[in-house]
Coordinates of C-alpha atoms in Angstrom, one line a residue:
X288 CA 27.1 38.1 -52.7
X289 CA 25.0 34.8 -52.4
X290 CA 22.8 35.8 -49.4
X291 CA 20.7 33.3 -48.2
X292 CA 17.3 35.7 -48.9
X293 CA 18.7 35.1 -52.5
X294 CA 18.7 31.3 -52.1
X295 CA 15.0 31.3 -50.0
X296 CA 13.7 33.3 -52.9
X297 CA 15.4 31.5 -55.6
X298 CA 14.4 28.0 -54.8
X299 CA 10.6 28.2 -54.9
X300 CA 11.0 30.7 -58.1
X301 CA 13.2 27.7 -59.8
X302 CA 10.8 24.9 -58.8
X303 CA 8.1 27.2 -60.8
X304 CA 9.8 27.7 -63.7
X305 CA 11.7 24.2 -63.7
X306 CA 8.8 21.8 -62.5
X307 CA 4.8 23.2 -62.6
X308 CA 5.2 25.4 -65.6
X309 CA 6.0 22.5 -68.2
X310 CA 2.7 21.1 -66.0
X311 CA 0.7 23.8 -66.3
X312 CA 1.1 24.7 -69.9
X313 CA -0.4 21.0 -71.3
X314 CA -3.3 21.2 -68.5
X315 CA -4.3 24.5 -69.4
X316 CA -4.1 24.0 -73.2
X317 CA -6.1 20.7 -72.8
X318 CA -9.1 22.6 -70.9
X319 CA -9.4 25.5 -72.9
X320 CA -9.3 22.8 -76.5
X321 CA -12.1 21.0 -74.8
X322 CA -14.0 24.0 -73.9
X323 CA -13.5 25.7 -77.1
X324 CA -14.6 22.6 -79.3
X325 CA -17.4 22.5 -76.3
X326 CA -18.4 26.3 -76.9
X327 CA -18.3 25.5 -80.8
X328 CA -21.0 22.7 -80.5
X329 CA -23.1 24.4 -78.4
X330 CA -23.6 27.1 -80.9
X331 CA -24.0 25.4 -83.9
X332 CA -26.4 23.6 -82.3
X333 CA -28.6 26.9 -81.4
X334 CA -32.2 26.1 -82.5
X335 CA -32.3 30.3 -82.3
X336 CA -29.6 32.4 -83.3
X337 CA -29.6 35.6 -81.6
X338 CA -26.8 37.8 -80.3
X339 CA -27.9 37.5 -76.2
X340 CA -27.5 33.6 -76.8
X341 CA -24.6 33.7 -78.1
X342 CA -23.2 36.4 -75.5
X343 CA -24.7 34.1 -72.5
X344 CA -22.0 31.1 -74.0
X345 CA -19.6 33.2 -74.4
X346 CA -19.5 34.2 -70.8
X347 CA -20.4 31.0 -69.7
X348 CA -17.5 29.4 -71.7
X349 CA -15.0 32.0 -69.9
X350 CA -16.3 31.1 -66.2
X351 CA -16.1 27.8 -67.0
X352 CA -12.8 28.1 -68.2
X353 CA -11.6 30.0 -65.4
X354 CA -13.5 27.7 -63.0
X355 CA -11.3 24.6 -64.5
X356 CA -8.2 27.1 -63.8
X357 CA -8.9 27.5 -60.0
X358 CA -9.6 24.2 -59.4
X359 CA -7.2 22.3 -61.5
X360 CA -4.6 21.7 -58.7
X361 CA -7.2 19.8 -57.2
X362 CA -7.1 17.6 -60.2
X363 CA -4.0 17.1 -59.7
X364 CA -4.4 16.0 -56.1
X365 CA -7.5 13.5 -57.2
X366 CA -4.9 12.0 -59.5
X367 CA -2.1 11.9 -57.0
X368 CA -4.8 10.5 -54.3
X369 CA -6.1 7.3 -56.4
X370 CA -3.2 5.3 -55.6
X371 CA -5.3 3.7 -52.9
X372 CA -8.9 4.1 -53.8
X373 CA -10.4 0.3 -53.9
X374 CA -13.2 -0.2 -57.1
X375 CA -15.1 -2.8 -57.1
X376 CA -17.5 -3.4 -60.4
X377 CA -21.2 -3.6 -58.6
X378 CA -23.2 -4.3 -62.0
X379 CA -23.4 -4.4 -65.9
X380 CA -26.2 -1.8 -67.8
X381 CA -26.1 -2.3 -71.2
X382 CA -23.2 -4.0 -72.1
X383 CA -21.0 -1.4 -69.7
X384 CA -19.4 -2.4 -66.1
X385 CA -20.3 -0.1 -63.6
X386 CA -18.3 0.5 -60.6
X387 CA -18.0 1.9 -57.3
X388 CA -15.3 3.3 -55.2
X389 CA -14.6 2.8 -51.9
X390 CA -12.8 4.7 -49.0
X391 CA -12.8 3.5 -45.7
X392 CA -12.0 5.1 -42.6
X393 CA -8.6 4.0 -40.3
X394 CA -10.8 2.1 -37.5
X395 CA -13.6 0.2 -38.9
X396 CA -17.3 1.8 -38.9
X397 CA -20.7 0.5 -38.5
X398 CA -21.8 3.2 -40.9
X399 CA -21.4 3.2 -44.9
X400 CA -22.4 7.0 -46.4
X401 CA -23.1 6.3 -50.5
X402 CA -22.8 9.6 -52.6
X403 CA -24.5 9.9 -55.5
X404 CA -22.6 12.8 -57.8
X405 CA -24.4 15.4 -59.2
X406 CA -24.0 16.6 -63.5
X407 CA -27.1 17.8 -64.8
X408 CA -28.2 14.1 -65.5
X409 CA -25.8 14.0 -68.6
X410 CA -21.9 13.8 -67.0
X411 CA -20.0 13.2 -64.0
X412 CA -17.9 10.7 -62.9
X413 CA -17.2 8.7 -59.3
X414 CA -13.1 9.9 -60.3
X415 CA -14.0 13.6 -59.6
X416 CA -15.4 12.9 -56.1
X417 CA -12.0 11.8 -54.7
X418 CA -10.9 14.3 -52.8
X419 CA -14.7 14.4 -51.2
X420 CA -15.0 10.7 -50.4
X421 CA -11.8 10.8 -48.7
X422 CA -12.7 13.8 -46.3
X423 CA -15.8 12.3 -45.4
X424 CA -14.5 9.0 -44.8
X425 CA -11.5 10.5 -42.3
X426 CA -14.1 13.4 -40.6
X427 CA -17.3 10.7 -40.2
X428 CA -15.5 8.0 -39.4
X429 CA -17.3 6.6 -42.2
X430 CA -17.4 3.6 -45.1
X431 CA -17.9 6.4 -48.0
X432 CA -19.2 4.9 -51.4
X433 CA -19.5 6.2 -54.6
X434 CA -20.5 4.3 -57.4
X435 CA -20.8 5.4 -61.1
X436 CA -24.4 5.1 -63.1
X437 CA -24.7 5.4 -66.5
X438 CA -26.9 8.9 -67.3
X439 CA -28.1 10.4 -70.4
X440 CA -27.7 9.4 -73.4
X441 CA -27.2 6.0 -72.3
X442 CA -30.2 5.9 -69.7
X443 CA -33.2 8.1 -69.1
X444 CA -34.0 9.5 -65.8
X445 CA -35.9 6.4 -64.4
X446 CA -33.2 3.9 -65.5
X447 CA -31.1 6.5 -63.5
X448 CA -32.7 6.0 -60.4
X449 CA -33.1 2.3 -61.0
X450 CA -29.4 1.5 -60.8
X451 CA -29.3 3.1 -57.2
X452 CA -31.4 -0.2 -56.8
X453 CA -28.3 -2.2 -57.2
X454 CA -26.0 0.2 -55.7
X455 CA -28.2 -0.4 -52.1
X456 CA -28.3 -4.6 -53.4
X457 CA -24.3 -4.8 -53.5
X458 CA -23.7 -2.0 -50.7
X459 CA -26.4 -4.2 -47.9
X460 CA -25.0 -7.5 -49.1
X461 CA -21.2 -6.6 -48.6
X462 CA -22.0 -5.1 -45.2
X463 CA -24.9 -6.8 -43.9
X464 CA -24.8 -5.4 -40.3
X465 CA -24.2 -1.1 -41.3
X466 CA -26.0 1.6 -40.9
X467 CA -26.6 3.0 -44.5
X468 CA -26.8 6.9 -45.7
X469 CA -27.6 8.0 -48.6
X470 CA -26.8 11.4 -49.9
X471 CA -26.7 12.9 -53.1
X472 CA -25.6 16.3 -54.8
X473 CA -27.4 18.3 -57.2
X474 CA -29.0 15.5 -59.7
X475 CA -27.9 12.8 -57.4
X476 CA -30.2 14.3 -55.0
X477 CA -32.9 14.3 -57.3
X478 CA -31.9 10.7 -58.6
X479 CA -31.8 9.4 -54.6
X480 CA -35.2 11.3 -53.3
X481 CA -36.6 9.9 -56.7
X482 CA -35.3 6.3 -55.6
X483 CA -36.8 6.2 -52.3
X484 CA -40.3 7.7 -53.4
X485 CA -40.8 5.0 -56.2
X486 CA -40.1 2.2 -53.8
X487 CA -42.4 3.7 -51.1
X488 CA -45.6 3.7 -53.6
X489 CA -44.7 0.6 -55.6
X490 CA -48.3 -0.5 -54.0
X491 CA -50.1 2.6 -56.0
X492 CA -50.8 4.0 -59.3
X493 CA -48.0 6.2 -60.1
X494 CA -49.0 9.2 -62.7
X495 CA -50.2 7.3 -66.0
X496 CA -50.4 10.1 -68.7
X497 CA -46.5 11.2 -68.2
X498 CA -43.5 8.6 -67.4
X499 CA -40.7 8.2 -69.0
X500 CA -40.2 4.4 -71.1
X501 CA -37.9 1.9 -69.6
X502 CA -35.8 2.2 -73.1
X503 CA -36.0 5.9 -74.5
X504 CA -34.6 7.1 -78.1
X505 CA -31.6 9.3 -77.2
X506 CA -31.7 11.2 -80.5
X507 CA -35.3 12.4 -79.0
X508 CA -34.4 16.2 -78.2
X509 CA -37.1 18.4 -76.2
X510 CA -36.1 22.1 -76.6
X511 CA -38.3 25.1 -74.2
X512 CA -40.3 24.8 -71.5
X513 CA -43.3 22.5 -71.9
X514 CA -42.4 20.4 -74.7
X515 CA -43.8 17.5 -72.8
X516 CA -46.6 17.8 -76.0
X517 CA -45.7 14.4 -77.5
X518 CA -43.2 12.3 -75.1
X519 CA -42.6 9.1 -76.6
X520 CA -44.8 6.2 -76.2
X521 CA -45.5 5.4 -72.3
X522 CA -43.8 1.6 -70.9
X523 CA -45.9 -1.0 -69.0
X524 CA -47.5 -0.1 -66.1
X525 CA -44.4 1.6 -64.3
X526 CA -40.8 0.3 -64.0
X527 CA -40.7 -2.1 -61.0
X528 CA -38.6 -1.3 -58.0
X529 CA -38.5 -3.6 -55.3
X530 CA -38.7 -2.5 -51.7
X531 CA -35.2 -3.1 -50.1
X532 CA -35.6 -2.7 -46.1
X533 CA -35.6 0.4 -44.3
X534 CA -34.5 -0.7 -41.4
X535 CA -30.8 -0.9 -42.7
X536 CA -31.4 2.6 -44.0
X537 CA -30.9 5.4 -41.4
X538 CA -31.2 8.4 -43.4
X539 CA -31.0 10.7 -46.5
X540 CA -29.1 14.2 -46.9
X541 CA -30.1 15.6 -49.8
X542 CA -27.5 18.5 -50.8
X543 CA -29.0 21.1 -53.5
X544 CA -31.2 18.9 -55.4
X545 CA -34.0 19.9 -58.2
X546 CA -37.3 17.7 -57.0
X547 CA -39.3 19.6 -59.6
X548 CA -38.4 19.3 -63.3
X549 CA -40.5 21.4 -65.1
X550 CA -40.0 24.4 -62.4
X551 CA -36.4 23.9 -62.7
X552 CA -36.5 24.3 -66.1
X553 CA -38.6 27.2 -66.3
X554 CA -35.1 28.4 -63.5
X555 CA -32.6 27.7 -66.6
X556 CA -34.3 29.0 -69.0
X557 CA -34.3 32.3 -66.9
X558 CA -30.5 32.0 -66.3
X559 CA -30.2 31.5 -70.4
X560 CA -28.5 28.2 -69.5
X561 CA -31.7 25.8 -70.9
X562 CA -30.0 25.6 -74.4
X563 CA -27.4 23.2 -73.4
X564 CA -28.6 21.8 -70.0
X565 CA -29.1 17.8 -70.3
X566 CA -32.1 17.7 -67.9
X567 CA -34.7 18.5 -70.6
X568 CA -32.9 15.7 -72.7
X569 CA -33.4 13.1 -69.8
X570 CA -36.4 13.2 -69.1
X571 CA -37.4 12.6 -72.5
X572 CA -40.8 15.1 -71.8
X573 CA -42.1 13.1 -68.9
X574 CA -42.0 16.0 -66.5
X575 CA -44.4 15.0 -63.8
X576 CA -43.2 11.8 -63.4
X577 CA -39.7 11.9 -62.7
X578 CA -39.9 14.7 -60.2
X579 CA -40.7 13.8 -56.7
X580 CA -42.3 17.1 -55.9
X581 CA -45.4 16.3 -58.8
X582 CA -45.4 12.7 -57.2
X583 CA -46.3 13.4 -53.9
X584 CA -48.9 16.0 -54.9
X585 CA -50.2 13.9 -57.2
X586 CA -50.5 11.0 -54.4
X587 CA -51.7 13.7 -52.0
X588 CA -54.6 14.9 -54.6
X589 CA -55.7 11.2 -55.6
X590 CA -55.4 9.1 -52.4
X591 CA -55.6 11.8 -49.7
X592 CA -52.8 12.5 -46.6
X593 CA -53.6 9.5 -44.4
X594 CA -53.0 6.7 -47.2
X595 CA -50.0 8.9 -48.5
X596 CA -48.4 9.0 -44.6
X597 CA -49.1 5.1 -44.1
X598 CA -47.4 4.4 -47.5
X599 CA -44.3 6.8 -46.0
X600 CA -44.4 5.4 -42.4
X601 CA -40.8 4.1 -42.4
X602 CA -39.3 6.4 -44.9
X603 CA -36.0 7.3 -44.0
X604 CA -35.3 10.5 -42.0
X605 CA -34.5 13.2 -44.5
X606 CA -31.8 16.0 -44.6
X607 CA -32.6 18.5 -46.8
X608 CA -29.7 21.3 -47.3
X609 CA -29.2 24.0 -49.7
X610 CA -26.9 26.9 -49.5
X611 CA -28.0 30.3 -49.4
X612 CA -25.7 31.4 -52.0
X613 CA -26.7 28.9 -54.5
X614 CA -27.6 30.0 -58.0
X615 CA -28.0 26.9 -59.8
X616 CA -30.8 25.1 -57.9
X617 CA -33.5 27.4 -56.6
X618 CA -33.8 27.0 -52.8
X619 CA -37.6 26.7 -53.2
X620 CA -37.3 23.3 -55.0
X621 CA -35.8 22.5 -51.2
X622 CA -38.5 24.5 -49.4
X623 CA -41.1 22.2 -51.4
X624 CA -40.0 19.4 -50.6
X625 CA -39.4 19.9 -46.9
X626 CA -43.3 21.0 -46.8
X627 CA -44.6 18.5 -48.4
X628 CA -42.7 15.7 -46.2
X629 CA -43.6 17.6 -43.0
X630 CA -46.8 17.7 -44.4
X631 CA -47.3 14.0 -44.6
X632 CA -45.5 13.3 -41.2
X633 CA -41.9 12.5 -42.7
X634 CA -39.2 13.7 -40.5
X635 CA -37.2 15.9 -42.3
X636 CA -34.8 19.0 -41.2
X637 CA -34.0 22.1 -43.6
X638 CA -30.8 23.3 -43.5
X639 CA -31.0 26.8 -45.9
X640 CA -28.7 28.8 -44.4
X641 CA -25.9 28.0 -45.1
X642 CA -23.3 30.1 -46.8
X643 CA -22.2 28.4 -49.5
X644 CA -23.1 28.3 -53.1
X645 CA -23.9 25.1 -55.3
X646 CA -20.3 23.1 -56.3
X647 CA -18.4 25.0 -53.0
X648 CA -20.3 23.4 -50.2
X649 CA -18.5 20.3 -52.0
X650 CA -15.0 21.6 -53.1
X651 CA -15.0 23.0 -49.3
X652 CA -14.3 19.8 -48.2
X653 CA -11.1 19.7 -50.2
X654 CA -9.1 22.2 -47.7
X655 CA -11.3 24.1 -46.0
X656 CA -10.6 23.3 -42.6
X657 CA -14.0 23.6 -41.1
X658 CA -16.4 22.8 -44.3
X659 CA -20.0 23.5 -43.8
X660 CA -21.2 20.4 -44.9
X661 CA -19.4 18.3 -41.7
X662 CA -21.1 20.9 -39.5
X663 CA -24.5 19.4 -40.8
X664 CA -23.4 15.9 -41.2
X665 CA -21.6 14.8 -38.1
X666 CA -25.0 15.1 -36.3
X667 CA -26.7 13.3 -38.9
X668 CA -24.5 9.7 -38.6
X669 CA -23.6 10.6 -34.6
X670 CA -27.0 10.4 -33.9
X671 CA -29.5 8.9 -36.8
X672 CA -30.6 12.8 -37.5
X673 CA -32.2 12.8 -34.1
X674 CA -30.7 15.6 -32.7
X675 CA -29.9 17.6 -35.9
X676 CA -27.2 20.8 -36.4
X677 CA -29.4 23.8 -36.0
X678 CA -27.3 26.5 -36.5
X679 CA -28.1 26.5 -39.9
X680 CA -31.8 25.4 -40.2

């Protein structure tokens, strides 16, 4: 007999079989051809064969794999949640329109958050922040942005950070009267700390022996650590960025970034994941330079702590959050950088306890009802970071 425990049973088992399987099969064939060819490349390209490197890929290969597995339905949601995502094209580098999305919240807002993806300086794309942007926007009550920039091999670390400059142009001119956040993720943490530093000592003599040229080769590969011994030839003085005002700026949250190359490569080479890693590649062996921990040492050894905190007076107060379970990023890139601001009287909170590891403080937003990042960042745009979350600090 038909009961209907048959039928309540029967109709989600059908839907399976009938409806995501034939779904499923294509997606997952598609990731594991892309990784495959992916895991192929990487060793051929070996510059040492030996068995541990090729175990370490291996493995990698398989997490990643299994990583694309557990998170593919959310790919499916990003695609099902475009419908209604404006773009708008912001600027052109190198022959290629860049755009930003934009996701705005149901009552209008007075602030605008701009995220700035992560991707090891060599991939990401504004498309996989969908699900992000949108839970921001709805929780903060909050214009969220995130624009695209063109990364490596198509743009060096400092023409990286240069774009942001026309990012903040676009974002200040299409709402003259916000109150702007930036935030980044991983490298887009880097990329937005890096921005804000350059701008803040246009007025001094950045470091001279190591910078990275305004138009590097890509075929240039660096491979271990300290193969800064013959960068390519050094640009003019130092790539121009022009001061946009603070005043628009309230503050930075800066989410597991790397603020000092050459440690953080010394940290993947450790982790056996240096071999394939794009940073070395982008920064095209100008270590010091590109890393905003060396620049404010540097500035601190050459023109002392008063000149460095008058050139910092109105730099924007600074977030600083990494999660305790993070194994991609070493937390002490984050403890550096919140000493050295502190140091020269930047205000700045550090938010280190966290629970979360690198990619899952962000994928938390996705259904996680109570994500750790809102905890941290509905203080930050409530109240300009003046009366920061401390539960996790």
């Amino acid at each position: 007999m038909f009961s209907l425990r048959t039928f309540a049973l029967a109709v989600p088992v059908g839907f399976f079989a009938v409806v995501l399987i034939p779904f499923w099969v294509p997606v997952l064939l598609m990731a594991g051809l892309y990784y495959a060819v992916r895991y192929v490349w990487l060793v051929l390209t070996l510059s040492e064969w030996c068995p541990e490197k090729v175990v370490k890929l291996v493995t990698v290969s398989v997490e990643e794999i299994l990583f694309v597995i557990r998170h593919s339905w959310d790919g499916i949601r990003i695609a099902l949640g475009r419908k209604n995502v404006a773009s708008r094209q912001y600027n052109t580098f190198k022959g290629t329109k860049m755009y930003m999305d934009i996701y705005e919240p149901a009552t209008p807002s007075r602030k605008v958050l701009i995220l700035i993806y992560g991707g090891a300086w060599s991939s990401g794309s504004r498309w996989g922040y969908t699900l992000t942007a949108k839970r921001l926007a709805k929780d903060l009550e909050s214009t969220v942005i995130v624009p695209d920039y063109a990364y490596y091999p198509n743009a060096g670390m400092t023409e990286m950070a240069h774009q942001l400059y026309e990012v903040s142009a676009y974002v200040e001119a299409a709402y003259p009267s916000a109150d702007i956040y930036w935030t980044g993720h991983s490298a887009g943490a880097h990329l937005v700390m890096l921005f804000f530093l350059r701008m803040s000592t246009q007025s001094v003599k950045m470091i001279e022996t190591d910078r990275e040229p305004l138009y590097p080769t890509p075929k240039r590969i660096f491979s271990g650590v300290g193969a800064e011994a013959s960068p390519l030839p050094l640009p003019p003085h130092r790539v121009h960025f022009n001061k946009i005002p603070y005043g628009k700026v309230k503050g930075l949250v800066l989410i597991g970034g790397c603020y000092d190359i050459r440690k953080h490569l010394e940290w993947e080479t450790a982790r056996g994941v240096a071999t394939y890693s794009g940073m070395k590649n982008a920064v095209f062996g100008h270590f010091e330079a590109n890393s905003p921990i060396s620049i404010l040492e540097h500035l601190l050894k050459t023109h002392g702590p008063s000149k460095l905190r008058a050139l910092l007076s109105d730099f924007p107060r600074t977030t600083i959050i990494h999660g305790s379970r993070d194994l991609t990023v070493s937390d002490g890139q984050s403890q550096s950088l919140y000493a050295l601001l502190k140091s020269v009287s930047v205000p700045a909170t550090y938010h280190h306890r966290a629970p979360v590891g690198h990619v899952d403080i962000l994928t938390q937003l996705h259904s996680n009802p109570e994500p750790v990042l809102l905890e941290i960042l509905k203080p930050v745009l409530s109240t300009n970071g003046e009366a920061p979350f401390k539960k996790y600090q």
